[in-house]
Coordinates of C-alpha atoms in Angstrom, one line a residue:
Chain Z
X12 CA -96.4 -110.5 250.6
X13 CA -93.2 -112.3 249.7
X14 CA -90.2 -111.3 247.8
X15 CA -88.3 -112.7 244.9
X16 CA -85.0 -112.1 246.6
X17 CA -83.2 -111.8 243.3
X18 CA -81.7 -108.7 241.7
X19 CA -81.6 -108.8 237.9
X20 CA -78.4 -107.8 236.2
X21 CA -80.4 -107.3 233.0
X22 CA -83.7 -105.6 233.9
X23 CA -84.9 -106.1 230.3
X24 CA -85.2 -109.8 231.0
X25 CA -87.4 -109.2 234.1
X26 CA -89.5 -106.9 232.0
X27 CA -89.8 -109.4 229.2
X28 CA -91.0 -112.0 231.7
X29 CA -94.0 -109.8 232.5
X30 CA -94.9 -109.0 228.9
X31 CA -98.0 -110.7 227.8
X32 CA -98.5 -111.9 224.3
X33 CA -101.4 -109.4 223.9
X34 CA -98.6 -106.8 223.5
X35 CA -97.2 -108.5 220.4
X36 CA -93.7 -109.9 220.1
X37 CA -91.4 -110.3 221.9
X38 CA -93.4 -111.5 224.8
X39 CA -93.1 -113.9 227.7
X40 CA -94.4 -117.1 226.0
X41 CA -91.0 -118.6 225.3
X42 CA -89.7 -117.8 228.8
X43 CA -92.8 -119.4 230.2
X44 CA -91.9 -122.6 228.3
X45 CA -88.5 -122.6 229.8
X46 CA -89.6 -121.5 233.3
X47 CA -92.3 -124.2 233.5
X48 CA -89.6 -126.8 232.9
X49 CA -87.1 -125.3 235.4
X50 CA -89.8 -125.0 238.1
X51 CA -90.8 -128.6 237.6
X52 CA -87.2 -129.8 238.0
X53 CA -86.4 -127.6 241.1
X54 CA -89.7 -128.5 242.9
X55 CA -89.2 -132.1 242.0
X56 CA -85.8 -132.0 243.7
X57 CA -87.2 -130.4 246.8
X58 CA -89.9 -133.0 247.1
X59 CA -87.4 -135.8 246.4
X60 CA -85.4 -134.6 249.4
X61 CA -88.3 -133.8 251.8
X62 CA -90.2 -137.0 251.1
X63 CA -87.5 -139.7 251.1
X64 CA -90.0 -142.5 251.2
X65 CA -92.7 -141.1 248.9
X66 CA -93.3 -143.1 245.7
X67 CA -93.1 -141.6 242.2
X68 CA -96.9 -141.3 242.1
X69 CA -97.0 -139.5 245.5
X70 CA -94.2 -137.1 244.4
X71 CA -96.1 -136.3 241.2
X72 CA -99.3 -135.7 243.1
X73 CA -97.5 -133.3 245.5
X74 CA -95.8 -131.4 242.7
X75 CA -99.1 -131.0 240.9
X76 CA -100.5 -129.4 244.0
X77 CA -97.6 -126.9 244.1
X78 CA -97.2 -125.9 240.5
X79 CA -100.7 -125.8 239.0
X80 CA -101.9 -122.6 237.5
X81 CA -104.0 -121.6 240.5
X82 CA -101.2 -122.1 243.0
X83 CA -98.7 -120.2 240.8
X84 CA -101.2 -117.3 240.4
X85 CA -101.3 -117.1 244.2
X86 CA -97.5 -116.9 244.3
X87 CA -97.5 -114.3 241.5
X88 CA -99.9 -112.1 243.5
X89 CA -97.8 -112.4 246.6
X90 CA -94.9 -111.2 244.6
X91 CA -97.1 -108.4 243.2
X92 CA -96.1 -109.5 239.6
X93 CA -99.4 -108.1 238.4
X94 CA -98.2 -104.5 239.1
X95 CA -95.4 -104.9 236.5
X96 CA -97.4 -106.8 233.8
X97 CA -97.4 -105.3 230.3
X98 CA -100.7 -106.1 228.6
X99 CA -102.2 -105.2 225.3
X100 CA -105.2 -102.8 225.3
X101 CA -107.9 -105.6 225.2
X102 CA -106.4 -107.4 228.2
X103 CA -105.9 -104.2 230.1
X104 CA -109.6 -103.3 229.7
X105 CA -110.8 -106.7 230.7
X106 CA -108.5 -106.8 233.8
X107 CA -106.0 -109.3 232.5
X108 CA -103.6 -108.4 235.3
X109 CA -105.9 -110.2 237.7
X110 CA -106.4 -113.3 235.7
X111 CA -104.9 -116.5 237.1
X112 CA -103.5 -117.9 233.8
X113 CA -101.7 -114.6 232.9
X114 CA -100.3 -114.3 236.4
X115 CA -99.2 -118.0 236.5
X116 CA -97.5 -117.6 233.1
X117 CA -95.7 -114.4 234.3
X118 CA -94.5 -116.4 237.4
X119 CA -93.0 -119.2 235.2
X120 CA -91.5 -116.7 232.8
X121 CA -89.9 -114.9 235.8
X122 CA -88.3 -118.2 236.9
X123 CA -86.7 -118.5 233.5
X124 CA -85.6 -114.9 233.5
X125 CA -83.7 -115.5 236.7
X126 CA -82.1 -118.6 235.2
X127 CA -80.9 -116.8 232.1
X128 CA -79.8 -113.8 234.1
X129 CA -78.0 -115.5 237.0
X130 CA -77.6 -119.2 236.2
X131 CA -79.0 -122.4 237.7
X132 CA -77.9 -121.9 241.3
X133 CA -79.4 -118.5 241.5
X134 CA -82.6 -119.8 240.0
X135 CA -82.7 -122.8 242.3
X136 CA -82.1 -120.7 245.4
X137 CA -84.8 -118.2 244.3
X138 CA -87.4 -121.0 243.7
X139 CA -86.4 -122.9 246.9
X140 CA -86.9 -119.7 248.8
X141 CA -90.4 -119.2 247.4
X142 CA -91.5 -122.9 247.9
X143 CA -89.8 -124.0 251.1
X144 CA -92.6 -122.9 253.4
X145 CA -95.3 -124.3 251.1
X146 CA -93.6 -127.6 250.9
X147 CA -93.3 -127.8 254.6
X148 CA -97.0 -126.9 255.1
X149 CA -98.0 -129.5 252.5
X150 CA -96.0 -132.1 254.3
X151 CA -97.6 -131.3 257.7
X152 CA -101.1 -131.5 256.1
X153 CA -100.5 -134.5 253.9
X154 CA -102.2 -137.7 254.7
X155 CA -100.9 -141.2 254.2
X156 CA -102.2 -143.3 251.3
X157 CA -104.3 -145.6 253.5
X158 CA -106.1 -142.6 255.0
X159 CA -106.7 -141.0 251.6
X160 CA -108.0 -144.3 250.1
X161 CA -110.4 -144.7 253.1
X162 CA -111.7 -141.1 252.8
X163 CA -112.2 -141.5 249.1
X164 CA -114.2 -144.6 249.5
X165 CA -116.3 -143.2 252.4
X166 CA -117.1 -140.1 250.4
X167 CA -118.6 -142.3 247.8
X168 CA -120.5 -144.4 250.4
X169 CA -118.4 -147.5 249.4
X170 CA -117.0 -150.3 251.6
X171 CA -113.6 -150.0 253.2
X172 CA -110.6 -151.7 251.6
X173 CA -109.3 -155.0 252.8
X174 CA -105.7 -155.6 253.6
X175 CA -104.2 -159.1 253.5
X176 CA -100.8 -160.5 254.2
X177 CA -100.1 -162.8 251.3
X178 CA -96.6 -163.9 252.2
X179 CA -93.4 -163.0 254.0
X180 CA -89.9 -163.8 252.8
X181 CA -86.4 -164.0 254.1
X182 CA -84.7 -164.3 257.5
X183 CA -86.0 -162.5 260.5
X184 CA -83.4 -159.7 260.3
X185 CA -84.3 -159.0 256.6
X186 CA -87.8 -160.0 256.2
X187 CA -90.1 -158.6 253.5
X188 CA -93.8 -158.7 253.4
X189 CA -96.2 -159.1 250.5
X190 CA -99.5 -157.4 251.1
X191 CA -102.7 -157.0 249.1
X192 CA -105.2 -154.2 249.2
X193 CA -108.6 -154.9 247.7
X194 CA -111.7 -152.8 247.1
X195 CA -115.0 -154.6 246.5
X196 CA -117.7 -154.2 243.8
X197 CA -118.5 -152.0 241.9
X198 CA -114.8 -151.0 241.8
X199 CA -113.3 -154.5 242.3
X200 CA -109.6 -153.9 242.1
X201 CA -106.7 -155.4 244.0
X202 CA -103.1 -154.3 244.2
X203 CA -100.1 -156.0 245.8
X204 CA -97.0 -154.5 247.3
X205 CA -93.8 -155.6 249.0
X206 CA -92.2 -153.8 251.9
X207 CA -89.8 -154.2 254.8
X208 CA -92.7 -154.1 257.2
X209 CA -96.3 -154.8 256.9
X210 CA -97.4 -151.2 257.3
X211 CA -95.1 -149.9 254.6
X212 CA -96.4 -152.6 252.2
X213 CA -100.0 -151.7 253.0
X214 CA -99.3 -148.0 252.3
X215 CA -97.8 -148.8 248.9
X216 CA -100.7 -151.2 248.1
X217 CA -103.2 -148.6 249.1
X218 CA -101.6 -146.0 247.0
X219 CA -101.6 -148.3 244.0
X220 CA -105.3 -148.9 244.4
X221 CA -106.0 -145.2 245.0
X222 CA -104.0 -144.1 241.9
X223 CA -106.0 -146.7 239.8
X224 CA -109.3 -145.4 241.1
X225 CA -108.4 -141.8 240.5
X226 CA -107.3 -142.7 236.9
X227 CA -110.6 -144.4 236.3
X228 CA -112.4 -141.4 237.7
X229 CA -110.5 -139.2 235.2
X230 CA -111.7 -141.5 232.5
X231 CA -108.3 -142.8 231.6
Chain G
X24 CA -73.2 -146.6 220.3
X25 CA -72.8 -143.4 222.3
X26 CA -71.4 -142.8 225.7
X27 CA -72.6 -141.2 228.8
X28 CA -69.3 -139.4 229.3
X29 CA -69.8 -139.2 233.0
X30 CA -67.9 -141.1 235.7
X31 CA -69.9 -141.7 238.9
X32 CA -68.3 -140.9 242.2
X33 CA -70.9 -143.1 243.8
X34 CA -71.4 -146.2 241.7
X35 CA -74.3 -147.2 243.9
X36 CA -76.4 -144.3 242.5
X37 CA -75.7 -145.5 238.9
X38 CA -76.7 -149.0 239.9
X39 CA -79.9 -147.7 241.6
X40 CA -80.9 -145.9 238.4
X41 CA -80.9 -149.3 236.6
X42 CA -82.9 -151.1 239.3
X43 CA -86.4 -151.8 238.1
X44 CA -89.3 -151.9 240.6
X45 CA -89.8 -155.6 239.9
X46 CA -86.7 -156.1 242.1
X47 CA -88.5 -154.5 245.1
X48 CA -87.3 -151.4 247.0
X49 CA -85.2 -149.4 246.7
X50 CA -85.6 -149.0 242.9
X51 CA -85.3 -146.4 240.3
X52 CA -88.9 -145.0 240.4
X53 CA -88.1 -141.9 242.5
X54 CA -85.0 -141.2 240.4
X55 CA -87.1 -141.5 237.3
X56 CA -89.4 -138.8 238.6
X57 CA -86.5 -136.4 239.2
X58 CA -84.7 -137.3 236.0
X59 CA -87.8 -136.8 233.9
X60 CA -88.1 -133.2 235.3
X61 CA -84.3 -132.5 234.8
X62 CA -84.4 -133.8 231.3
X63 CA -87.4 -131.7 230.5
X64 CA -85.6 -128.5 231.7
X65 CA -82.3 -129.1 230.1
X66 CA -83.8 -130.0 226.7
X67 CA -86.1 -127.0 227.0
X68 CA -83.1 -124.8 227.4
X69 CA -81.3 -126.3 224.4
X70 CA -84.4 -125.8 222.2
X71 CA -84.8 -122.3 223.5
X72 CA -81.3 -121.5 222.4
X73 CA -81.3 -123.3 219.1
X74 CA -84.8 -122.0 218.0
X75 CA -84.7 -118.3 218.9
X76 CA -87.9 -117.7 216.9
X77 CA -89.9 -120.7 217.7
X78 CA -93.2 -120.2 219.6
X79 CA -94.0 -121.9 222.9
X80 CA -96.2 -124.4 221.1
X81 CA -93.4 -125.2 218.6
X82 CA -90.9 -125.7 221.4
X83 CA -93.3 -128.0 223.2
X84 CA -93.8 -130.0 220.1
X85 CA -90.1 -130.3 219.5
X86 CA -89.4 -131.4 223.0
X87 CA -92.1 -134.0 222.9
X88 CA -90.4 -135.5 219.9
X89 CA -87.1 -135.7 221.8
X90 CA -88.1 -136.9 225.2
X91 CA -91.0 -139.3 224.6
X92 CA -90.6 -142.9 225.9
X93 CA -89.7 -144.3 222.5
X94 CA -87.0 -141.8 221.8
X95 CA -85.5 -142.2 225.3
X96 CA -85.6 -146.0 224.8
X97 CA -83.5 -145.6 221.7
X98 CA -81.0 -143.5 223.6
X99 CA -80.9 -146.0 226.5
X100 CA -80.1 -148.7 223.9
X101 CA -77.3 -146.6 222.4
X102 CA -75.8 -146.3 225.9
X103 CA -76.4 -150.1 226.4
X104 CA -78.2 -149.4 229.7
X105 CA -80.1 -152.6 229.2
X106 CA -76.9 -154.6 230.0
X107 CA -76.8 -153.1 233.5
X108 CA -80.5 -153.4 234.3
X109 CA -81.5 -155.2 237.5
X110 CA -84.9 -156.8 237.0
X111 CA -87.1 -159.1 239.1
X112 CA -87.4 -162.7 238.0
X113 CA -90.7 -162.1 236.1
X114 CA -89.4 -159.2 234.1
X115 CA -86.1 -161.1 233.4
X116 CA -88.0 -164.0 232.0
X117 CA -90.2 -161.9 229.8
X118 CA -87.3 -159.9 228.4
X119 CA -87.9 -156.7 230.3
X120 CA -84.4 -155.4 229.5
X121 CA -85.6 -155.0 225.9
X122 CA -88.9 -153.2 226.8
X123 CA -89.1 -149.5 225.8
X124 CA -90.8 -148.3 228.9
X125 CA -88.3 -149.9 231.2
X126 CA -85.3 -148.6 229.2
X127 CA -86.8 -145.1 229.0
X128 CA -87.3 -145.1 232.8
X129 CA -83.7 -146.2 233.3
X130 CA -82.5 -143.4 231.1
X131 CA -84.4 -140.8 233.0
X132 CA -83.3 -142.3 236.3
X133 CA -79.7 -142.2 235.1
X134 CA -80.0 -138.4 234.4
X135 CA -81.1 -137.9 238.0
X136 CA -78.3 -140.1 239.3
X137 CA -75.8 -137.9 237.4
X138 CA -77.4 -134.8 239.0
X139 CA -77.3 -136.2 242.5
X140 CA -73.8 -137.4 242.0
X141 CA -72.2 -134.5 240.3
X142 CA -74.5 -131.5 240.4
X143 CA -76.5 -129.5 237.8
X144 CA -73.6 -128.5 235.6
X145 CA -72.4 -132.1 235.3
X146 CA -75.9 -133.3 234.5
X147 CA -76.5 -130.5 232.0
X148 CA -73.2 -131.2 230.2
X149 CA -74.1 -134.9 230.1
X150 CA -77.6 -134.4 228.7
X151 CA -76.4 -131.8 226.2
X152 CA -73.8 -134.1 225.0
X153 CA -76.4 -136.8 224.4
X154 CA -78.9 -134.5 222.7
X155 CA -76.9 -132.0 220.7
X156 CA -76.8 -134.1 217.5
X157 CA -80.4 -135.1 217.8
X158 CA -81.5 -131.5 218.2
X159 CA -79.4 -130.4 215.2
X160 CA -80.9 -133.2 213.1
X161 CA -84.4 -132.3 214.2
X162 CA -83.7 -128.7 213.3
X163 CA -82.5 -129.6 209.8
X164 CA -85.6 -131.8 209.2
X165 CA -88.2 -129.5 210.8
X166 CA -90.7 -128.0 208.5
X167 CA -92.3 -124.6 209.0
X168 CA -95.9 -124.2 210.3
X169 CA -97.4 -123.3 206.9
X170 CA -95.9 -126.5 205.3
X171 CA -97.0 -128.7 208.2
X172 CA -100.6 -127.2 208.1
X173 CA -100.7 -127.8 204.3
X174 CA -99.5 -131.4 204.6
X175 CA -101.9 -132.1 207.4
X176 CA -104.9 -130.8 205.4
X177 CA -103.8 -132.6 202.2
X178 CA -103.4 -135.9 204.0
X179 CA -107.1 -135.6 205.0
X180 CA -108.1 -134.5 201.5
X181 CA -109.2 -131.1 202.6
X182 CA -108.9 -127.7 201.0
X183 CA -105.8 -125.6 201.5
X184 CA -105.8 -122.8 204.0
X185 CA -106.4 -119.2 203.0
X186 CA -104.1 -116.4 204.2
X187 CA -105.3 -112.8 204.3
X188 CA -103.7 -109.5 205.2
X189 CA -106.2 -107.8 207.5
X190 CA -104.3 -104.7 208.4
X191 CA -100.8 -103.1 208.7
X192 CA -99.9 -100.7 211.4
X193 CA -97.1 -98.2 212.0
X194 CA -94.5 -96.3 210.0
X195 CA -92.7 -97.9 207.2
X196 CA -89.5 -98.6 209.3
X197 CA -91.5 -100.3 212.0
X198 CA -94.5 -101.8 210.3
X199 CA -96.5 -104.7 211.8
X200 CA -98.9 -106.9 209.8
X201 CA -102.1 -108.6 211.0
X202 CA -102.8 -111.7 209.0
X203 CA -105.5 -114.3 209.2
X204 CA -105.3 -118.0 208.4
X205 CA -108.6 -119.8 207.7
X206 CA -109.5 -123.4 207.0
X207 CA -112.9 -124.1 205.5
X208 CA -115.7 -126.5 206.4
X209 CA -115.9 -129.0 208.0
X210 CA -113.1 -127.6 210.2
X211 CA -114.0 -124.0 209.8
X212 CA -111.5 -122.2 212.0
X213 CA -109.6 -118.9 211.7
X214 CA -106.7 -117.6 213.6
X215 CA -105.0 -114.2 213.5
X216 CA -101.5 -113.2 214.2
X217 CA -99.3 -110.1 214.1
X218 CA -95.7 -110.0 212.9
X219 CA -93.0 -107.7 211.7
X220 CA -93.4 -109.0 208.2
X221 CA -96.2 -110.8 206.4
X222 CA -94.5 -114.2 206.2
X223 CA -93.8 -114.3 209.9
X224 CA -97.4 -113.4 210.7
X225 CA -98.6 -116.1 208.3
X226 CA -96.4 -118.7 210.0
X227 CA -97.7 -117.8 213.4
X228 CA -101.3 -117.8 212.2
X229 CA -100.8 -121.2 210.5
X230 CA -99.3 -122.6 213.7
X231 CA -102.3 -121.4 215.8
X232 CA -104.6 -123.1 213.3
X233 CA -102.6 -126.3 213.2
X234 CA -102.4 -126.5 217.0
X235 CA -106.1 -126.1 217.3
X236 CA -106.8 -128.8 214.7
X237 CA -104.4 -131.2 216.5
X238 CA -106.1 -130.5 219.8
X239 CA -109.5 -131.2 218.2
X240 CA -108.0 -134.4 216.8
X241 CA -106.9 -135.5 220.3
X242 CA -110.4 -134.8 221.4
X243 CA -109.4 -131.9 223.7

């Protein structure tokens, strides 16, 4: 069980954040819109700080792991938000207070309620308090791009990627390296990346390939 | 031509925000990730304030009109961000400083740079200054849901929607109305909504139908 660690000046805002649309209007849908956006920004900043070398794609991937509906429902349960939910009769009967989507929405709406009640710094501190351990845990468990690409290919019974040094530029004290990462048929895709050392360039190239493969898989 | 109305303490941050990935690393991709999220939150708050009756779906739709790549590229041009862009040789040759996606990314990255340089309030003021007129203009031109649904159906040569009062509840001084909005074959979809007056309920029902039709159109 965790705690919000925020005390509302206006308890009606906290209550509105827990009012499902099945009750009628006003409900928490507008707050959810605002809270979703605030949460995205505050978690983005945390990841930006904690992962100073991560690419934009990597940061997006990490954030999606933290703020998807299922993850937010878990956090809502830890805060026992379900106990305070106001639901219409239909949702009450069918156990809406246990449903992931309703809980996740209530969590997002609560973030917006803190913002409107106490301002950005209060909201930021509250969200940071709730996410700091999760972000640290994710960081400990997160694998580098080369490892993830290798595991993805192995799981599909495909050949391992090939890394090649294409060129290096500059004087010894400020050398950069161009590296390619290729996967063979049936995927047949190559990406190139430049880095201050060969390993960093390989990681970036691997991530570019992996992102492309995941996009293809999603049918994009 | 508009102005950012923000003076950087650390000009290197402003410069980084205009450094495209074609230059190598460091570049503005990580800032773009952060700026995109901040922009989403600050514009969400503005719309939340300006449209106190808009539904979540309506707020999302309005935001998408304001912060899509094309709209941000227009704003980047107004700020003349293209003049400060740092591009690699390939992008320079092919006129990357004129490309929408590169300009939009630079705009988002600049928002993050203001945040990191001056804090949330400075960033919020800057973004609000840039969007306030656009949001007011959008508000003046925005049509209600019933009008948009009607226009959408007419453009496809389809029959107009039917609105029906299903029930009304409560005492005269606090009556609520249940209304349905239906579209006929081949779409065949009905949504219901409840409101404090019939017109408001019809608007909500029309918006639910329209959102559903737009989702279908996108193949969701």
